GROMACS .gro file of C-alpha atoms in nm:
model
  356
    1MET     CA    1   5.659  13.980  11.884
    2SER     CA    2   5.934  13.813  12.026
    3GLU     CA    3   5.776  13.709  12.315
    4GLY     CA    4   5.586  13.452  12.090
    5THR     CA    5   5.911  13.371  11.917
    6SER     CA    6   6.090  13.260  12.194
    7GLY     CA    7   5.753  13.006  12.380
    8ALA     CA    8   5.736  12.857  12.019
    9ALA     CA    9   6.105  12.794  12.086
   10THR     CA   10   6.070  12.643  12.427
   11ASP     CA   11   5.741  12.412  12.329
   12VAL     CA   12   6.005  12.270  12.004
   13ALA     CA   13   6.338  12.246  12.221
   14PRO     CA   14   6.177  11.917  12.429
   15LEU     CA   15   6.029  11.780  12.128
   16ARG     CA   16   6.365  11.841  11.948
   17ALA     CA   17   6.522  11.584  12.216
   18ARG     CA   18   6.246  11.363  12.154
   19VAL     CA   19   6.346  11.364  11.896
   20TYR     CA   20   6.727  11.397  11.951
   21ARG     CA   21   6.733  11.102  12.109
   22ALA     CA   22   6.515  10.859  11.937
   23LEU     CA   23   6.759  10.891  11.629
   24SER     CA   24   7.096  10.943  11.833
   25GLY     CA   25   7.154  10.615  11.935
   26GLY     CA   26   6.912  10.627  12.151
   27LEU     CA   27   7.104  10.357  12.409
   28SER     CA   28   6.919  10.299  12.673
   29GLY     CA   29   7.014  10.207  13.037
   30GLU     CA   30   7.026   9.819  12.952
   31GLY     CA   31   7.243   9.878  12.622
   32ARG     CA   32   6.944   9.797  12.463
   33LEU     CA   33   6.866   9.966  12.165
   34SER     CA   34   6.578  10.226  12.066
   35ARG     CA   35   6.289  10.109  11.888
   36THR     CA   36   6.332  10.416  11.622
   37ASN     CA   37   6.664  10.250  11.522
   38VAL     CA   38   6.523   9.911  11.603
   39VAL     CA   39   6.268  10.037  11.366
   40LEU     CA   40   6.529  10.173  11.091
   41ILE     CA   41   6.762   9.891  11.097
   42VAL     CA   42   6.397   9.724  11.008
   43LEU     CA   43   6.352   9.924  10.663
   44ILE     CA   44   6.674   9.968  10.625
   45VAL     CA   45   6.712   9.569  10.565
   46ALA     CA   46   6.395   9.565  10.380
   47SER     CA   47   6.457   9.805  10.135
   48ILE     CA   48   6.840   9.643  10.074
   49LEU     CA   49   6.648   9.315  10.052
   50PHE     CA   50   6.377   9.495   9.714
   51ALA     CA   51   6.590   9.643   9.552
   52VAL     CA   52   6.806   9.249   9.531
   53ILE     CA   53   6.437   9.160   9.412
   54ASP     CA   54   6.393   9.449   9.136
   55SER     CA   55   6.678   9.387   8.957
   56GLU     CA   56   6.575   9.069   8.822
   57PRO     CA   57   6.366   9.118   8.570
   58THR     CA   58   6.126   8.766   8.614
   59ILE     CA   59   5.972   8.904   8.913
   60SER     CA   60   6.000   9.343   8.906
   61GLY     CA   61   5.848   9.278   8.468
   62PRO     CA   62   5.514   9.270   8.554
   63PHE     CA   63   5.478   9.448   8.840
   64VAL     CA   64   5.650   9.749   8.751
   65GLU     CA   65   5.435   9.977   8.900
   66PRO     CA   66   5.416   9.817   9.207
   67PHE     CA   67   5.788   9.771   9.290
   68ARG     CA   68   5.794  10.183   9.183
   69LEU     CA   69   5.507  10.250   9.484
   70ILE     CA   70   5.703  10.069   9.708
   71GLU     CA   71   6.100  10.247   9.602
   72THR     CA   72   5.943  10.586   9.646
   73ALA     CA   73   5.769  10.465   9.963
   74PHE     CA   74   6.123  10.399  10.107
   75GLY     CA   75   6.261  10.685   9.972
   76VAL     CA   76   5.994  10.901  10.135
   77ILE     CA   77   6.024  10.729  10.439
   78PHE     CA   78   6.400  10.790  10.457
   79LEU     CA   79   6.363  11.130  10.350
   80VAL     CA   80   6.183  11.206  10.643
   81GLU     CA   81   6.427  11.045  10.858
   82TYR     CA   82   6.691  11.276  10.727
   83VAL     CA   83   6.515  11.587  10.769
   84LEU     CA   84   6.444  11.462  11.147
   85ARG     CA   85   6.747  11.410  11.212
   86VAL     CA   86   6.902  11.763  11.065
   87TRP     CA   87   6.651  11.907  11.268
   88SER     CA   88   6.718  11.766  11.605
   89SER     CA   89   7.102  11.781  11.572
   90ALA     CA   90   7.061  12.161  11.672
   91GLU     CA   91   7.040  11.922  12.059
   92ASN     CA   92   7.434  11.801  11.995
   93PRO     CA   93   7.663  11.945  12.169
   94ARG     CA   94   7.973  11.860  11.953
   95TYR     CA   95   7.744  12.093  11.656
   96GLY     CA   96   7.585  12.387  11.859
   97GLY     CA   97   7.264  12.482  11.833
   98GLY     CA   98   7.067  12.745  11.534
   99LEU     CA   99   7.110  12.717  11.124
  100ARG     CA  100   7.548  12.692  11.186
  101GLY     CA  101   7.529  12.353  11.411
  102MET     CA  102   7.218  12.149  11.137
  103LEU     CA  103   7.513  12.294  10.924
  104ARG     CA  104   7.737  12.132  11.040
  105PHE     CA  105   7.554  11.814  11.063
  106ALA     CA  106   7.493  11.775  10.778
  107LEU     CA  107   7.829  11.826  10.576
  108THR     CA  108   7.929  11.459  10.823
  109PRO     CA  109   8.036  11.213  10.640
  110ALA     CA  110   7.759  11.001  10.806
  111ALA     CA  111   7.416  11.312  10.669
  112LEU     CA  112   7.626  11.308  10.350
  113ILE     CA  113   7.631  10.998  10.295
  114ASP     CA  114   7.219  10.937  10.391
  115LEU     CA  115   7.158  11.208  10.173
  116LEU     CA  116   7.333  11.038   9.834
  117ALA     CA  117   7.157  10.697   9.917
  118LEU     CA  118   6.843  10.945   9.867
  119SER     CA  119   6.987  11.016   9.562
  120PRO     CA  120   6.747  10.783   9.361
  121LEU     CA  121   6.413  10.956   9.496
  122PHE     CA  122   6.415  11.323   9.361
  123PHE     CA  123   6.735  11.186   8.992
  124GLY     CA  124   6.522  10.822   8.981
  125ALA     CA  125   6.213  11.001   8.773
  126ILE     CA  126   6.382  11.152   8.491
  127GLY     CA  127   6.398  11.017   8.158
  128SER     CA  128   6.826  10.898   8.110
  129GLU     CA  129   6.916  10.628   7.929
  130ALA     CA  130   6.943  10.256   8.101
  131TYR     CA  131   7.252  10.248   8.221
  132VAL     CA  132   7.261  10.558   8.443
  133LEU     CA  133   6.894  10.446   8.634
  134ARG     CA  134   7.093  10.126   8.716
  135VAL     CA  135   7.375  10.306   8.821
  136LEU     CA  136   7.187  10.542   9.007
  137ARG     CA  137   6.953  10.229   9.166
  138LEU     CA  138   7.332  10.094   9.326
  139LEU     CA  139   7.376  10.401   9.555
  140ARG     CA  140   7.053  10.233   9.728
  141ILE     CA  141   7.318   9.973   9.821
  142LEU     CA  142   7.468  10.295  10.070
  143ARG     CA  143   7.120  10.292  10.283
  144LEU     CA  144   7.345   9.955  10.486
  145THR     CA  145   7.596  10.136  10.543
  146LYS     CA  146   7.398  10.360  10.808
  147ILE     CA  147   7.330  10.015  10.983
  148GLY     CA  148   7.750  10.071  11.126
  149ARG     CA  149   7.604  10.366  11.340
  150TYR     CA  150   7.390  10.179  11.495
  151SER     CA  151   7.663   9.852  11.584
  152GLY     CA  152   7.961   9.851  11.769
  153ALA     CA  153   8.015   9.612  11.669
  154ALA     CA  154   8.228   9.906  11.363
  155ALA     CA  155   8.360  10.039  11.559
  156ALA     CA  156   8.574   9.709  11.729
  157ILE     CA  157   8.676   9.652  11.336
  158TRP     CA  158   8.775  10.066  11.306
  159LYS     CA  159   8.995  10.035  11.666
  160ALA     CA  160   9.138   9.673  11.604
  161ILE     CA  161   9.238   9.823  11.235
  162ARG     CA  162   9.335  10.141  11.406
  163THR     CA  163   9.558  10.029  11.700
  164ARG     CA  164   9.753   9.786  11.438
  165ARG     CA  165   9.793  10.014  11.168
  166TYR     CA  166  10.190  10.111  11.147
  167GLU     CA  167  10.112   9.742  11.128
  168LEU     CA  168   9.881   9.729  10.849
  169GLY     CA  169  10.125   9.935  10.654
  170VAL     CA  170  10.416   9.791  10.650
  171SER     CA  171  10.254   9.444  10.562
  172LEU     CA  172  10.132   9.709  10.241
  173GLY     CA  173  10.408   9.837  10.220
  174ALA     CA  174  10.601   9.509  10.155
  175GLY     CA  175  10.350   9.413   9.873
  176LEU     CA  176  10.381   9.709   9.665
  177PHE     CA  177  10.774   9.630   9.695
  178LEU     CA  178  10.717   9.210   9.566
  179MET     CA  179  10.430   9.382   9.347
  180LEU     CA  180  10.671   9.584   9.165
  181VAL     CA  181  11.003   9.348   9.221
  182SER     CA  182  10.821   9.104   9.032
  183SER     CA  183  10.680   9.322   8.773
  184ALA     CA  184  11.005   9.429   8.656
  185CYS     CA  185  11.201   9.039   8.669
  186LEU     CA  186  10.855   8.948   8.444
  187TYR     CA  187  10.903   9.242   8.219
  188ALA     CA  188  11.267   9.186   8.166
  189ILE     CA  189  11.260   8.759   8.129
  190GLU     CA  190  10.848   8.726   7.877
  191GLY     CA  191  10.918   9.108   7.717
  192SER     CA  192  11.063   8.929   7.411
  193ASP     CA  193  10.872   8.631   7.461
  194GLN     CA  194  10.533   8.731   7.459
  195PRO     CA  195  10.495   9.165   7.451
  196GLU     CA  196  10.099   9.174   7.405
  197LYS     CA  197  10.126   9.005   7.780
  198PHE     CA  198  10.495   9.084   7.957
  199GLY     CA  199  10.542   9.437   7.740
  200SER     CA  200  10.634   9.648   7.988
  201ILE     CA  201  10.594   9.688   8.374
  202LEU     CA  202  10.259   9.775   8.371
  203ARG     CA  203  10.172   9.527   8.220
  204ALA     CA  204  10.386   9.314   8.360
  205MET     CA  205  10.149   9.453   8.676
  206TRP     CA  206   9.855   9.299   8.601
  207TRP     CA  207   9.987   8.959   8.631
  208SER     CA  208  10.102   9.045   8.945
  209ILE     CA  209   9.892   9.157   9.118
  210SER     CA  210   9.654   8.861   9.025
  211THR     CA  211   9.992   8.537   9.089
  212LEU     CA  212   9.935   8.775   9.438
  213THR     CA  213   9.630   8.741   9.556
  214VAL     CA  214   9.331   8.503   9.384
  215GLY     CA  215   9.597   8.336   9.112
  216TYR     CA  216   9.375   8.422   8.792
  217GLY     CA  217   9.550   8.220   8.486
  218ASP     CA  218   9.457   8.375   8.129
  219VAL     CA  219   9.821   8.578   8.163
  220TYR     CA  220  10.102   8.344   8.266
  221PRO     CA  221  10.540   8.295   8.080
  222ILE     CA  222  10.610   7.992   7.913
  223THR     CA  223  10.945   8.088   7.933
  224VAL     CA  224  11.195   7.835   8.232
  225ALA     CA  225  11.320   8.104   8.380
  226GLY     CA  226  10.990   8.300   8.402
  227LYS     CA  227  10.815   7.950   8.565
  228VAL     CA  228  11.022   7.923   8.800
  229PHE     CA  229  11.052   8.270   8.957
  230ALA     CA  230  10.642   8.289   8.921
  231SER     CA  231  10.676   8.029   9.170
  232ILE     CA  232  10.869   8.175   9.370
  233THR     CA  233  10.631   8.515   9.362
  234ALA     CA  234  10.325   8.229   9.448
  235LEU     CA  235  10.485   8.114   9.758
  236ILE     CA  236  10.597   8.378   9.895
  237GLY     CA  237  10.254   8.585   9.798
  238ILE     CA  238  10.109   8.326  10.043
  239GLY     CA  239  10.279   8.375  10.323
  240LEU     CA  240  10.288   8.736  10.290
  241VAL     CA  241   9.924   8.790  10.162
  242ALA     CA  242   9.860   8.619  10.452
  243VAL     CA  243  10.084   8.877  10.714
  244PRO     CA  244   9.758   9.124  10.747
  245THR     CA  245   9.505   8.840  10.806
  246GLY     CA  246   9.723   8.729  11.127
  247ILE     CA  247   9.777   9.099  11.300
  248ILE     CA  248   9.456   9.247  11.198
  249ALA     CA  249   9.271   8.875  11.394
  250ALA     CA  250   9.546   8.934  11.686
  251ALA     CA  251   9.376   9.283  11.685
  252PHE     CA  252   9.082   9.198  11.728
  253SER     CA  253   9.107   8.922  11.971
  254GLU     CA  254   9.319   9.264  12.201
  255VAL     CA  255   8.985   9.479  12.172
  256LEU     CA  256   8.772   9.234  12.242
  257GLU     CA  257   8.941   9.083  12.596
  258ARG     CA  258   9.002   9.498  12.666
  259PRO     CA  259   8.690   9.736  12.558
  260GLY     CA  260   8.719  10.059  12.573
  261THR     CA  261   9.143  10.070  12.582
  262ASP     CA  262   9.412  10.083  12.324
  263ARG     CA  263   9.710   9.937  12.352
  264ALA     CA  264   9.892  10.225  12.371
  265ASP     CA  265   9.786  10.339  12.701
  266LYS     CA  266   9.657   9.890  12.923
  267ASP     CA  267   9.761   9.869  13.211
  268ALA     CA  268   9.864   9.488  13.247
  269ASP     CA  269   9.717   9.542  13.611
  270ALA     CA  270   9.401   9.711  13.589
  271PRO     CA  271   9.093   9.581  13.561
  272THR     CA  272   8.876   9.622  13.279
  273VAL     CA  273   8.652   9.928  13.257
  274PRO     CA  274   8.356  10.124  13.250
  275ASP     CA  275   8.439  10.300  12.865
  276ARG     CA  276   8.182  10.634  12.761
  277GLU     CA  277   7.959  10.471  12.629
  278THR     CA  278   7.876  10.325  12.917
  279PHE     CA  279   7.878  10.655  13.157
  280ALA     CA  280   7.662  10.854  12.911
  281ALA     CA  281   7.366  10.604  12.885
  282ALA     CA  282   7.436  10.675  13.270
  283ILE     CA  283   7.383  11.016  13.249
  284GLU     CA  284   7.078  11.006  13.039
  285ALA     CA  285   6.916  10.806  13.270
  286ALA     CA  286   6.963  11.022  13.545
  287ILE     CA  287   6.789  11.320  13.328
  288THR     CA  288   6.543  11.169  13.252
  289ARG     CA  289   6.440  11.008  13.574
  290ALA     CA  290   6.449  11.376  13.670
  291GLN     CA  291   6.282  11.475  13.412
  292GLU     CA  292   5.978  11.154  13.449
  293GLN     CA  293   6.026  11.392  13.844
  294GLY     CA  294   5.932  11.677  13.734
  295ARG     CA  295   6.206  11.845  13.903
  296ALA     CA  296   6.431  12.165  13.794
  297HIS     CA  297   6.725  12.101  13.684
  298ILE     CA  298   7.025  11.775  13.756
  299GLU     CA  299   7.324  11.735  13.860
  300ILE     CA  300   7.573  11.469  13.829
  301ASN     CA  301   7.930  11.436  13.932
  302ALA     CA  302   8.206  11.260  13.774
  303GLY     CA  303   8.356  11.113  14.100
  304GLU     CA  304   7.961  11.022  14.160
  305LEU     CA  305   7.864  10.958  13.847
  306HIS     CA  306   8.204  10.724  13.865
  307ARG     CA  307   8.225  10.441  14.099
  308ALA     CA  308   7.778  10.462  14.040
  309VAL     CA  309   7.871  10.266  13.739
  310GLY     CA  310   8.162  10.049  13.893
  311GLY     CA  311   8.454  10.285  13.795
  312TYR     CA  312   8.765  10.127  13.955
  313PRO     CA  313   8.872  10.349  14.243
  314GLY     CA  314   9.274  10.239  14.166
  315ALA     CA  315   9.565  10.422  13.980
  316SER     CA  316   9.357  10.346  13.595
  317HIS     CA  317   9.018  10.478  13.718
  318ARG     CA  318   8.987  10.658  13.341
  319MET     CA  319   8.813  10.962  13.548
  320PRO     CA  320   8.870  11.150  13.270
  321VAL     CA  321   8.643  10.945  13.070
  322CYS     CA  322   8.401  11.013  13.235
  323CYS     CA  323   8.393  11.391  13.258
  324ALA     CA  324   8.484  11.369  12.904
  325ALA     CA  325   8.079  11.208  12.936
  326LEU     CA  326   7.943  11.521  13.072
  327ARG     CA  327   8.073  11.728  12.838
  328SER     CA  328   7.933  11.564  12.549
  329LEU     CA  329   7.602  11.566  12.681
  330MET     CA  330   7.600  11.964  12.783
  331ASP     CA  331   7.429  12.262  12.557
  332ALA     CA  332   7.416  12.569  12.595
  333ARG     CA  333   7.109  12.554  12.940
  334ASP     CA  334   7.389  12.359  13.082
  335ALA     CA  335   7.684  12.483  13.370
  336VAL     CA  336   8.020  12.308  13.541
  337VAL     CA  337   7.930  12.461  13.856
  338PHE     CA  338   8.240  12.298  13.957
  339GLN     CA  339   8.626  12.187  13.800
  340PRO     CA  340   8.899  12.223  14.021
  341PRO     CA  341   9.301  12.336  13.965
  342ALA     CA  342   9.511  12.076  13.768
  343GLY     CA  343   9.591  11.807  13.951
  344ASP     CA  344   9.312  11.843  14.309
  345GLY     CA  345   9.152  11.532  14.187
  346ALA     CA  346   8.827  11.493  13.851
  347SER     CA  347   8.561  11.609  14.063
  348PHE     CA  348   8.422  11.843  13.805
  349THR     CA  349   8.016  11.874  13.802
  350VAL     CA  350   7.743  11.995  13.618
  351ARG     CA  351   7.430  12.140  13.588
  352TYR     CA  352   7.149  12.018  13.350
  353GLN     CA  353   6.827  12.210  13.246
  354LEU     CA  354   6.563  11.994  13.196
  355PRO     CA  355   6.335  11.920  13.038
  356ARG     CA  356   6.578  11.868  12.726
   0.00000   0.00000   0.00000
């Protein structure tokens, strides 16, 4: 009985590996998306457009049943994708194999967003008030966030914010300080004249927020002193709001000029070197070629891989990035066949068992 179970697991492993490669990003050596991911992006965008059209009663009203069928079809497709994604996550060494690894993946933020976006499929058919169903339909917009996992632009945005997080924190603190001070001053100046609008610091805070951001004019001072102070606050606010914009723009410029590096570990004299995604793509391509040739296993050395993708051989070769990529693609069947002592160079070698 155990032999039959083991044989079934062996038969399933190659299929699960193919599903994982198709759903996990599947970047080929040319940096293109896999066909599966292209189809998923088209379906996600189509479902969002459908949700927008469905919200207009004059369009969807005469076709209630067809719209419900299309909505259900989208839900079933994304449900199948979610199940396959959880099932194939056992191939990712970061989560580990078996049921525990699948559960660990299911609790990640991306998987929880996928599950939340599926909730209208289960709860939309339950009778309820109209406003509850509208809220549930809004959850479908969450499907658009899944496109972020296929886009390098999302990674660039996050890196730009992360590298300038301290400057952004200081500018945010300055904005909060100005908002509090201006609210307190307008409360002292206008509180007795407009108690409904400036009768407390909390009430005056709405004026301060609108003045420092969009300039919405439903609340405004009427005394001379209040108008003078409001004018000064508005002028300072214009410059203060522009500070985060300049910080993020500068961070974007740095990220685009030198991809794969952080500001803290830049070397001004070193040229741009391949990043971890480039190494991972090269490893997957080598494994695929070996599998097509029918080999039992393949050994990949960090130094050879680094030179194969055109890595810089000098002081900033970033070989640890290559070694980390070798480890990240390992599963339970793979093994480290050589790991040099610390300080003796980066000749790290991994044996990948096939098929994967």
